[in-house]
Coordinates of C-alpha atoms and ligand atoms in Angstrom, one line a residue:
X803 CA -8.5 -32.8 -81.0
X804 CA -11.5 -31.4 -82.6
X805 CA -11.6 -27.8 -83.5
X806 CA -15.3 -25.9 -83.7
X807 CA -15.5 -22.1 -84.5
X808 CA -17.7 -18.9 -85.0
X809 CA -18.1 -17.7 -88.1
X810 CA -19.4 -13.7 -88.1
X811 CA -18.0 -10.2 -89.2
X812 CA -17.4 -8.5 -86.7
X813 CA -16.8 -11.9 -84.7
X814 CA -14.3 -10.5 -81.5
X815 CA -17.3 -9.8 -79.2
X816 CA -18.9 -13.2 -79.8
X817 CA -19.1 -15.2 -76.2
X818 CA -19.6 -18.1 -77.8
X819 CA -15.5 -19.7 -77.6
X820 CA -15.9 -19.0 -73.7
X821 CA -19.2 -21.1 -73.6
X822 CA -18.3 -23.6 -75.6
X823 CA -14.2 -23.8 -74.0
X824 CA -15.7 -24.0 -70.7
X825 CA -18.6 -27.0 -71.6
X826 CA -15.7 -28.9 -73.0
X827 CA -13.2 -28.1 -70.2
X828 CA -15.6 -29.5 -67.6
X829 CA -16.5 -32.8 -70.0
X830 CA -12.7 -33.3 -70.0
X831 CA -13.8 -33.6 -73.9
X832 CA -9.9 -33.0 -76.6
X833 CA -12.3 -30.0 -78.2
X834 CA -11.5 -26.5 -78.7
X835 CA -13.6 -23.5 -79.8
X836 CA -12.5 -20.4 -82.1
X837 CA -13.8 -17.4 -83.2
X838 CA -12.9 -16.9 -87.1
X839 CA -13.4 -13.5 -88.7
X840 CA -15.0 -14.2 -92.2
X841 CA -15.7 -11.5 -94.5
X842 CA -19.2 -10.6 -96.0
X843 CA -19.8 -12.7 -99.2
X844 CA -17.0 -15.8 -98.0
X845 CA -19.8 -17.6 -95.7
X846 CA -19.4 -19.8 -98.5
X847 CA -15.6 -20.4 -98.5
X848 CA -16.5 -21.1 -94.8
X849 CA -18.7 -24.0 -95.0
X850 CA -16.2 -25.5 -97.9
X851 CA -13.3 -25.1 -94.8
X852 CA -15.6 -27.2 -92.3
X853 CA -16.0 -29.8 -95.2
X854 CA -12.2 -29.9 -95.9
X855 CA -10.9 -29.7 -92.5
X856 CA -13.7 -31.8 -90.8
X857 CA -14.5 -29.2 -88.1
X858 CA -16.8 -30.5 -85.5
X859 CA -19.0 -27.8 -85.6
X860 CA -19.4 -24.3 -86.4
X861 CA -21.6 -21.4 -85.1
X862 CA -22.9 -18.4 -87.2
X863 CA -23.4 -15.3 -86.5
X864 CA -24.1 -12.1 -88.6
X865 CA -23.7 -11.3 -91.3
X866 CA -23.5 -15.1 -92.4
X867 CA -26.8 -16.6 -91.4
X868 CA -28.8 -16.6 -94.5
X869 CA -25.7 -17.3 -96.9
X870 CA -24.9 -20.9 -94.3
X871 CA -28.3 -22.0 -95.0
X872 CA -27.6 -21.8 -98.7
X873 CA -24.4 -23.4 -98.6
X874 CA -24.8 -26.5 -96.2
X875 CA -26.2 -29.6 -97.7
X876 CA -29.4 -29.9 -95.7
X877 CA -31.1 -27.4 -93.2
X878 CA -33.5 -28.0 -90.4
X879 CA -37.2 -27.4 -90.2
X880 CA -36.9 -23.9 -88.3
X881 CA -33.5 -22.9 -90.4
X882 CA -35.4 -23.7 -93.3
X883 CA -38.6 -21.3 -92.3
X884 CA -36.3 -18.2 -91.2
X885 CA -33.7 -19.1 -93.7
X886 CA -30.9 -18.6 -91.2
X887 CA -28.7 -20.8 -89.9
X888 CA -27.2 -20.4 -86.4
X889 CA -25.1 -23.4 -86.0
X890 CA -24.0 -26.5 -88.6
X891 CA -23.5 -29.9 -87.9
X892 CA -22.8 -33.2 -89.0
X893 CA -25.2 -36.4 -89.6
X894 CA -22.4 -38.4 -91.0
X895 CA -21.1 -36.7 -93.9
X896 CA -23.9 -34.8 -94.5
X897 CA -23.8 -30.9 -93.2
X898 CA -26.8 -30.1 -91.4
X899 CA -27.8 -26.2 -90.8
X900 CA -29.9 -25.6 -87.8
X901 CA -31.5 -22.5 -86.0
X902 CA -31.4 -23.4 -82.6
X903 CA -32.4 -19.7 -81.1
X904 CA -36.1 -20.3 -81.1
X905 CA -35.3 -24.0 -79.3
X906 CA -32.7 -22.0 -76.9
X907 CA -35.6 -19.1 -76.2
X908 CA -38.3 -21.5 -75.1
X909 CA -35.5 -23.8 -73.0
X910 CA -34.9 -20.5 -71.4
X911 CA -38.6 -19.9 -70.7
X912 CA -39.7 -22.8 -69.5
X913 CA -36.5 -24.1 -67.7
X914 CA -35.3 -20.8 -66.3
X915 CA -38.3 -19.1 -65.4
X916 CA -41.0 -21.6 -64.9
X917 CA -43.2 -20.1 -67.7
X918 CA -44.9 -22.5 -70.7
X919 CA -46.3 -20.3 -73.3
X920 CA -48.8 -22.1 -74.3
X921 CA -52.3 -20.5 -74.2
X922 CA -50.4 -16.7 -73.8
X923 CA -50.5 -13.8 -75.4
X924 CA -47.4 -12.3 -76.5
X925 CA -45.7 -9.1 -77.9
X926 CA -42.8 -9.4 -79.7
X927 CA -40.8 -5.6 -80.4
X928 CA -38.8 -6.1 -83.6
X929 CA -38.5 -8.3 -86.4
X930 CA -35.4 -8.8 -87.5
X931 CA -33.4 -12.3 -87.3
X932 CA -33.9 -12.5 -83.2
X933 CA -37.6 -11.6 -83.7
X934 CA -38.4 -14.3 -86.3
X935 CA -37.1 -16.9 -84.6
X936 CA -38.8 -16.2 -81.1
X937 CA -42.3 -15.7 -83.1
X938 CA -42.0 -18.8 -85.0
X939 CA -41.2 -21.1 -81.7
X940 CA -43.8 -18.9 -79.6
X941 CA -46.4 -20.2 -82.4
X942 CA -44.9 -23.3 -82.1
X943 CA -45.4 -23.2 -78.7
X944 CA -48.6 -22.9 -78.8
X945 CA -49.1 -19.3 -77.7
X946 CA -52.7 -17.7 -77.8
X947 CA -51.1 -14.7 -80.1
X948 CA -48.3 -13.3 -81.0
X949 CA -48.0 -9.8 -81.9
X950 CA -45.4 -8.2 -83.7
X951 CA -44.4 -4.2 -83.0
X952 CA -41.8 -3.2 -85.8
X953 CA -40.2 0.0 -86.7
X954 CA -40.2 -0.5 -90.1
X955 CA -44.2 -2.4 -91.0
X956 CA -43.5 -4.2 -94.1
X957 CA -40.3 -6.4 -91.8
X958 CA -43.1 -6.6 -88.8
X959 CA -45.6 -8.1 -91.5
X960 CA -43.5 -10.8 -92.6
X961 CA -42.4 -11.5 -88.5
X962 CA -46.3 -12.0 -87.6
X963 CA -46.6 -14.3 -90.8
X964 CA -44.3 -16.7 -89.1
X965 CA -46.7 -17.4 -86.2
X966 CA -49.6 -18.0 -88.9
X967 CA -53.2 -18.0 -87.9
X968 CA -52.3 -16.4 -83.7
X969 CA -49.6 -13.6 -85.3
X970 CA -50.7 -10.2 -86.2
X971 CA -48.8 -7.0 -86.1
X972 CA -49.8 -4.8 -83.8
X973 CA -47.7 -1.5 -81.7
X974 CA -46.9 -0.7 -77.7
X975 CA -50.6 -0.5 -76.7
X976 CA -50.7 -4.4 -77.1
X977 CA -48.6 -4.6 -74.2
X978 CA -51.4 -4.3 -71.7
X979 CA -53.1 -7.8 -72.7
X980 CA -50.2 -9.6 -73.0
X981 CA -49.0 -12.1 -70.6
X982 CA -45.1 -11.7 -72.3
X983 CA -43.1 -9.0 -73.6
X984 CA -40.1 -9.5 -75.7
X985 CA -37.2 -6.9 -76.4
X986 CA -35.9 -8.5 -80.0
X987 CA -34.6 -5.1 -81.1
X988 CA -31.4 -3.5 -80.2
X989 CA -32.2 -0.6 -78.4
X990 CA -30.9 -1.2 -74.5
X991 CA -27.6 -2.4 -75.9
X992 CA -24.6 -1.0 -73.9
X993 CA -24.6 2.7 -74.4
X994 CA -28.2 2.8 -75.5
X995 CA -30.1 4.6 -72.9
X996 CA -33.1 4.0 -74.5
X997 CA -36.6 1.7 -74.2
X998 CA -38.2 0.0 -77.1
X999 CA -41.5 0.8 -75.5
X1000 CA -43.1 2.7 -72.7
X1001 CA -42.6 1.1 -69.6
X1002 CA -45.6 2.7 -68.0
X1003 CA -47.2 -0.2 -70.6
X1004 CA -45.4 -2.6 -68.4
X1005 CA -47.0 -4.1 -65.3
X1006 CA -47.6 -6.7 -62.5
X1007 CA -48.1 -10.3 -64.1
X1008 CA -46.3 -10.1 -67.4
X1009 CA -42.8 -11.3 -67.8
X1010 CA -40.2 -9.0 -69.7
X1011 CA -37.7 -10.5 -71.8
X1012 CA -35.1 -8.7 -73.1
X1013 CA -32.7 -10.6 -75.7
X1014 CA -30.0 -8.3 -75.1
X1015 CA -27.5 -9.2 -72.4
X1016 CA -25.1 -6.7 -72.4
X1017 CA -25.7 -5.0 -70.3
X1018 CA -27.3 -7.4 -67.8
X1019 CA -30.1 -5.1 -66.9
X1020 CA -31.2 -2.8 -69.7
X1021 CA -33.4 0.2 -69.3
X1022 CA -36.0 -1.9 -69.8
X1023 CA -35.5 -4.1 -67.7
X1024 CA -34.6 -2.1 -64.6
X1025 CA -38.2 -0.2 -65.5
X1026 CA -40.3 -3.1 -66.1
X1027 CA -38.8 -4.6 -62.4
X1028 CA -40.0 -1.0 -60.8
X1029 CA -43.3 -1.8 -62.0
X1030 CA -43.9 -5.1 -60.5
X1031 CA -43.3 -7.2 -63.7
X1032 CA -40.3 -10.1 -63.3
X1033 CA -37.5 -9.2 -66.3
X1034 CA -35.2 -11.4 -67.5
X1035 CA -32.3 -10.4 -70.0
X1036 CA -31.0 -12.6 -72.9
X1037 CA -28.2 -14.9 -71.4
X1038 CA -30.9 -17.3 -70.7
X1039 CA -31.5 -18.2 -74.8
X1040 CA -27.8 -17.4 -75.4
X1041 CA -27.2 -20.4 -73.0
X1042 CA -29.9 -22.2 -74.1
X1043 CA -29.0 -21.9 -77.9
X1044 CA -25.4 -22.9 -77.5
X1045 CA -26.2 -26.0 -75.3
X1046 CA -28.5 -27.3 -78.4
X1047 CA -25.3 -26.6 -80.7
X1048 CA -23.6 -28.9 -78.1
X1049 CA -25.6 -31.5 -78.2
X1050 CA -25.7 -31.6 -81.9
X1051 CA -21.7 -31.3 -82.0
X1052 CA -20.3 -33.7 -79.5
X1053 CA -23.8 -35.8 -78.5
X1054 CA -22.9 -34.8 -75.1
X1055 CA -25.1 -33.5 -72.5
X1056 CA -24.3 -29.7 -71.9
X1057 CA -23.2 -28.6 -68.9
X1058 CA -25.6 -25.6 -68.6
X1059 CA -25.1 -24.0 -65.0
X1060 CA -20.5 -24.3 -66.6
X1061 CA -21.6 -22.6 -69.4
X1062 CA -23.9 -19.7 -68.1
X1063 CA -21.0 -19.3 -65.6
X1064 CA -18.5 -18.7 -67.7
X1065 CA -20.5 -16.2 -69.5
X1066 CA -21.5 -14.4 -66.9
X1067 CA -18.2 -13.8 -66.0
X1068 CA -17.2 -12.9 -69.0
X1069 CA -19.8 -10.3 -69.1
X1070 CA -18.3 -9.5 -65.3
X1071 CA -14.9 -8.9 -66.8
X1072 CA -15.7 -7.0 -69.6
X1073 CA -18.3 -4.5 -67.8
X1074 CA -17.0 -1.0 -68.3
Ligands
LIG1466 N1 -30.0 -13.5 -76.4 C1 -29.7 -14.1 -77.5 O1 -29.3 -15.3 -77.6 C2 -29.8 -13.2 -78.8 C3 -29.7 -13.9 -80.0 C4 -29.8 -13.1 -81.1 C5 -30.0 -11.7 -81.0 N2 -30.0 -11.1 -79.8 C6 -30.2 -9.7 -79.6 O2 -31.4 -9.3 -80.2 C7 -31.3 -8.1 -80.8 C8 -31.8 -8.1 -82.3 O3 -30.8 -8.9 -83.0 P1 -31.1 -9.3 -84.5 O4 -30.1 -10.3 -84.9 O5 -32.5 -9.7 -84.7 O6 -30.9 -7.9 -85.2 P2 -31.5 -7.4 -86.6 O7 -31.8 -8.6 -87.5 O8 -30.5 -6.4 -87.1 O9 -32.9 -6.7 -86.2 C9 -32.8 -5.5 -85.4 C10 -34.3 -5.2 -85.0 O10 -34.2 -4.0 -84.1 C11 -35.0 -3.0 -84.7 N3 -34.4 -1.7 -84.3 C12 -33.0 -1.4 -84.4 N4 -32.8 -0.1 -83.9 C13 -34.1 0.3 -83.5 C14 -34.5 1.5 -82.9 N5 -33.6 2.5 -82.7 N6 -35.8 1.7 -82.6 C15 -36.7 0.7 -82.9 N7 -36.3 -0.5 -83.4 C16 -35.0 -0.7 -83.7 C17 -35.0 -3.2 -86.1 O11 -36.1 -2.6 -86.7 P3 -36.3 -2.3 -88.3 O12 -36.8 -3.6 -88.9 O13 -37.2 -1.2 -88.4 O14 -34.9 -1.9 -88.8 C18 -35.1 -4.7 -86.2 O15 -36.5 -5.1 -85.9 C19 -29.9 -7.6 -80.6 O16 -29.8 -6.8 -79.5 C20 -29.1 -8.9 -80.4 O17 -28.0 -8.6 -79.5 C21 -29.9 -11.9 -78.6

């Protein structure tokens, strides 16, 4: 059998061992998938344990994605530009960091919902580790502009300096030209009644993307869908992420519609 994990602190909440469980389940493929509590400051420790023990893979979540990238023995083009890494895996015996959410975001543009963003204009709300990586594969992407609306300025800088010559920071107003909006800060999580903009900003034509999932429709998203624009939540670049760490694990194809499933019900079961 081989044995994958998640790495984070706090780790319990992490969906990722019912994604993963249930890809492998339905490839009939001897794998199983564990969530591993590691404490700040052992990412380290963490990365020496895959070496050792020859894990087949390994996910990371906070607080451990900038220490991964240090400690892994190469790291790919987008985990090297955030300096995070979401997921390690092997090329022989080398281990390989990689940041697969800006990969799993545009999958879940473009497959999910139809929507290329090449030639748009979008505004990204935060810029913390989310953020970065969905302004750095928007750019990518080839999006018209990017704008960045931050809390805190000097964090929303650096975000729009990932999309180089099309990012700029900007605030809320830049929601009326933009053809995409993108929730990448926490407000909407469960128990957060809040918006992380006006939603009298929002209208017909753009479409809303909130990264959080849980719950599946977040303040903002229920407002933006009153308004006439179509609002999608995160599961889609959750799903889309974790399929890319599949591929990189077992050089399988994942079974995406098994693994949104299971998460959905998983959210399902765990809605208050
Ligand atoms: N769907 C997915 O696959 C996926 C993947 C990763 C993350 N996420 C979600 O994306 C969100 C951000 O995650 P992250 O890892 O980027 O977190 P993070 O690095 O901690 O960044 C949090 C961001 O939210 C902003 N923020 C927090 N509280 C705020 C408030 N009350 N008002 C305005 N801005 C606020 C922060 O602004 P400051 O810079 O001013 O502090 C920062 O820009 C989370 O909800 C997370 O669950 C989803």
């Amino acid at each position: 059998m081989r044995v994958a994990a998640v790495i984070g602190s706090p780790v319990e909440h992490s969906l990722s061992p019912v994604i993963h469980n249930a890809a492998f389940d339905a490839l009939d493929l001897d794998w199983r998938f564990f969530a591993v509590a590691v404490p700040p400051g052992r990412a380290g420790d963490a990365v020496g344990a895959m070496r050792s023990l020859r894990l087949g893979g390994m996910s990371v979540t906070m607080p451990h994605k900038a220490a991964v990238a240090a400690a892994v023995d190469e790291v790919g083009s987008a985990a090297a530009t955030l300096g995070a890494v979401n997921c390690v895996s092997w090329r022989g015996t080398v281990l390989v960091g990689h940041n697969t959410d800006g990969a799993g975001f545009l999958d879940a543009l473009r497959r999910d919902e139809g929507v290329d963003p090449a030639g748009r204009r979008a505004l990204v709300l935060g810029a913390g580790g989310a953020a970065r990586a969905v302004v750095q594969a928007l750019a990518g992407a080839g999006a018209a502009e990017v704008v960045v609306a931050n809390r805190t300025a000097g964090r929303g800088a650096a975000a729009a300096a990932l999309a180089g010559p099309v990012g700029r920071i900007g605030g809320p107003a830049d929601a009326d030209g933009c053809d995409l909006v993108v929730n990448a800060t926490s407000v909407g999580l469960a128990g957060d009644a809040g918006t992380p903009i006006d939603p009298t900003r929002i209208g017909p034509g753009q479409l809303v993307v909130d990264l959080v999932y849980e719950p599946a429709t977040t303040p903002l998203l229920a407002a933006a869908r009153a308004r006439g624009a179509v609002a999608v939540n995160g599961l889609g670049m959750l799903i889309h992420q974790a399929a890319h760490a599949f591929r990189g694990w077992t050089g399988e194809d994942p079974p995406l519609a098994v693994m949104s499933a299971a998460a959905t019900a998983e959210l399902a079961r765990r809605a208050p």
